[in-house]
Amino acid sequence: MTMRHQQHPPGIAILRDVTGRLALFTNGQRSERRGQGQLALLACLLDNLGRAIPYKRLFTVIGRKSDNENTRHLLRQYILVLREILLANKAPFVIATVNDVGYALCEIAENPRHTS
């Protein structure tokens, strides 16, 4: 199986095999979670590190065309699982909710200026 590597911050890699399936590696260890929608969502968040991504774009990433209650619920579930993956793998990132906009992946600073 040939894997292609996409550049991501230290500690996280999303690799795509020759069939196009995504795999998540955090700190060198392959994650047991294999949801392609979740991994596509994480890849989008990583590609836009520190920037808010609108809901509409995130719906497209997970393969949904409309903004409705079911789609919002599915997106929240994916975000919840991604947060758990990042926490379990001690990744230096958090997923922030940007009110009325979407979500953003943010790096955790080693020496934050503010203690919020």
Coordinates of C-alpha atoms in Angstrom, one line a residue:
M1 CA 0.0 0.0 0.0
T2 CA 1.5 3.3 -1.1
M3 CA 0.7 6.3 1.1
R4 CA 1.0 9.9 0.2
H5 CA 1.8 12.4 2.9
Q6 CA 0.2 15.8 3.2
Q7 CA 1.9 18.5 5.2
H8 CA 0.3 19.1 8.6
P9 CA 1.5 20.5 12.0
P10 CA 3.9 18.4 14.0
G11 CA 2.3 15.4 15.7
I12 CA -0.5 15.0 13.2
A13 CA -0.5 13.4 9.8
I14 CA -3.4 12.4 7.5
L15 CA -2.3 9.9 4.9
R16 CA -4.2 8.8 1.8
D17 CA -3.7 5.3 0.4
V18 CA -3.8 4.4 -3.3
T19 CA -7.5 3.7 -3.0
G20 CA -8.1 7.3 -1.7
R21 CA -9.0 6.2 1.9
L22 CA -7.7 8.5 4.6
A23 CA -5.8 7.4 7.7
L24 CA -5.0 9.6 10.8
F25 CA -1.7 9.4 12.6
T26 CA -1.2 11.3 15.8
N27 CA 2.3 11.4 17.3
G28 CA 3.3 8.5 15.0
Q29 CA 0.5 6.2 16.0
R30 CA -2.4 5.3 13.7
S31 CA -5.8 6.2 15.1
E32 CA -8.3 3.4 15.5
R33 CA -11.1 5.7 14.3
R34 CA -11.6 5.3 10.6
G35 CA -14.6 7.4 9.7
Q36 CA -13.8 9.0 6.4
G37 CA -16.2 11.9 7.0
Q38 CA -14.4 12.7 10.3
L39 CA -11.0 12.4 8.7
A40 CA -12.0 14.6 5.8
L41 CA -13.3 17.1 8.3
L42 CA -10.0 17.0 10.3
A43 CA -8.0 17.4 7.1
C44 CA -10.0 20.5 6.2
L45 CA -9.5 21.9 9.7
L46 CA -5.8 21.2 9.5
D47 CA -5.5 22.9 6.1
N48 CA -7.1 26.0 7.6
L49 CA -5.3 25.9 11.0
G50 CA -6.3 28.9 13.1
R51 CA -9.0 30.1 10.7
A52 CA -12.7 29.7 11.2
I53 CA -14.4 27.5 8.6
P54 CA -18.0 28.3 7.8
Y55 CA -20.6 25.6 8.4
K56 CA -21.6 25.6 4.7
R57 CA -18.0 24.5 3.7
L58 CA -17.9 21.9 6.5
F59 CA -21.2 20.4 5.3
T60 CA -19.7 20.0 1.9
V61 CA -16.6 18.3 3.4
I62 CA -18.8 15.7 5.1
G63 CA -20.9 15.1 2.0
R64 CA -24.0 17.0 2.9
K65 CA -25.7 19.5 0.7
S66 CA -28.2 21.2 2.9
D67 CA -28.1 23.0 6.3
N68 CA -30.8 21.4 8.4
E69 CA -31.1 20.0 11.9
N70 CA -29.9 16.5 10.9
T71 CA -26.8 17.9 9.1
R72 CA -25.9 20.2 12.1
H73 CA -26.3 17.2 14.5
L74 CA -24.0 15.0 12.3
L75 CA -21.4 17.8 12.2
R76 CA -21.5 18.2 16.0
Q77 CA -21.1 14.5 16.4
Y78 CA -18.1 14.5 14.1
I79 CA -16.5 17.4 15.9
L80 CA -17.1 15.7 19.3
V81 CA -15.3 12.5 18.1
L82 CA -12.4 14.6 16.6
R83 CA -12.1 16.4 20.0
E84 CA -11.9 13.0 21.7
I85 CA -9.2 11.8 19.2
L86 CA -7.1 14.9 19.7
L87 CA -7.4 14.7 23.5
A88 CA -6.7 10.9 23.6
N89 CA -3.6 11.4 21.5
K90 CA -2.4 14.4 23.5
A91 CA -2.3 16.5 20.3
P92 CA -1.4 20.1 20.8
F93 CA -4.7 21.3 19.2
V94 CA -8.2 22.1 20.2
I95 CA -11.3 22.6 18.1
A96 CA -13.0 25.9 18.8
T97 CA -16.6 26.8 18.1
V98 CA -16.9 30.1 16.3
N99 CA -20.4 31.3 17.2
D100 CA -22.7 31.6 14.2
V101 CA -19.8 30.9 11.8
G102 CA -18.4 27.4 12.1
Y103 CA -15.4 25.7 13.7
A104 CA -11.6 26.3 13.8
L105 CA -8.7 24.2 14.8
C106 CA -6.3 26.0 17.1
E107 CA -2.8 25.2 18.4
I108 CA -2.4 25.1 22.1
A109 CA 0.4 27.5 23.1
E110 CA 3.2 26.3 25.3
N111 CA 3.5 29.7 27.0
P112 CA 0.1 31.5 26.6
R113 CA 0.0 35.2 27.0
H114 CA -3.4 35.0 28.7
T115 CA -4.6 32.4 31.2
S116 CA -8.1 32.0 29.8

